[in-house]
Amino acid sequence: MGEGPQLWAEGSRDANNSARDNRVIVGGGYCDLQVNGGWGHHFSEDPATIWNVAERLLAHGATMFLPTLISDGFGLLDEALDVLAAGPPEGRVGRQ
């Protein structure tokens, strides 16, 4: 195999049964490329609800998503970036 990154399922081993150092983890689940909100939440109204929607999406098979906002000025974008930078609230499922 080449020296570059290889695709491996998590827990994969090489021919010598050793964990690979240079690997890309591939996991199951859907990736939703445009999510403006859901379940009564709208990110352009309250960016902090991103984590509420993230938890619900996980329950429906989406393991990744791209939260999107309507163009509504830089203040809202700054607020949303702060929410994401802070990470999920204590006890929430999910990661950045």
XYZ file of C-alpha atoms in Angstrom:
96
model
C 0.000 0.000 0.000
C 1.105 3.593 -0.568
C 2.494 5.907 2.076
C -0.428 8.387 1.955
C -3.633 8.252 3.986
C -5.616 5.057 3.600
C -9.300 4.458 4.259
C -9.829 2.222 7.264
C -12.870 1.389 9.303
C -12.416 2.245 12.965
C -10.496 -0.504 14.703
C -8.907 -1.750 11.476
C -5.511 -3.370 11.631
C -2.807 -3.868 9.042
C -1.440 -7.264 7.940
C 0.659 -7.459 11.131
C -2.416 -6.810 13.312
C -1.050 -3.380 14.277
C -3.095 -0.184 14.358
C -2.322 2.140 11.453
C -0.895 5.604 12.237
C -1.838 7.338 8.979
C -5.514 6.534 8.536
C -8.799 8.200 7.764
C -11.711 6.924 9.825
C -14.857 6.124 7.869
C -18.078 5.919 9.845
C -21.667 5.217 9.031
C -24.370 7.842 8.951
C -25.771 10.547 6.745
C -24.293 14.004 6.177
C -26.938 16.710 5.730
C -25.342 19.559 3.787
C -27.919 22.272 4.511
C -29.827 22.491 7.755
C -31.506 25.800 8.612
C -33.103 24.369 11.752
C -35.702 21.814 12.663
C -38.204 20.648 15.270
C -39.436 24.185 15.872
C -35.958 25.727 15.922
C -34.551 28.094 13.303
C -30.843 28.916 13.454
C -31.385 32.408 12.043
C -33.711 33.201 14.946
C -31.615 31.559 17.683
C -28.218 30.107 16.742
C -27.917 28.434 20.170
C -30.538 25.897 19.042
C -27.937 24.290 16.752
C -27.203 21.769 19.519
C -30.893 20.898 19.994
C -31.193 20.109 16.298
C -27.857 18.242 16.261
C -29.124 15.849 18.904
C -32.354 15.202 17.008
C -30.544 14.676 13.699
C -28.321 12.044 15.307
C -31.410 10.094 16.329
C -32.481 10.076 12.666
C -29.184 8.821 11.231
C -27.356 12.068 10.403
C -23.938 11.901 12.039
C -22.752 15.153 10.417
C -24.493 18.299 9.233
C -23.768 21.794 8.031
C -25.797 24.360 9.977
C -26.772 27.160 7.613
C -28.090 30.674 8.197
C -30.007 33.021 5.958
C -28.099 36.204 5.113
C -29.108 38.508 7.927
C -26.057 40.573 8.797
C -22.755 39.924 10.470
C -24.113 40.112 14.025
C -26.061 36.892 13.600
C -23.115 35.182 11.917
C -20.821 36.211 14.775
C -23.315 34.864 17.314
C -23.554 31.535 15.469
C -19.758 31.234 15.269
C -19.528 31.876 19.020
C -22.090 29.111 19.658
C -20.108 26.649 17.569
C -16.762 27.674 19.068
C -18.126 27.109 22.593
C -19.050 23.529 21.720
C -22.094 21.617 22.891
C -23.575 22.465 26.286
C -22.783 20.161 29.204
C -24.574 16.839 28.835
C -25.388 17.250 25.132
C -24.569 14.604 22.596
C -22.297 15.721 19.798
C -18.938 17.191 19.051
C -17.437 19.848 16.848
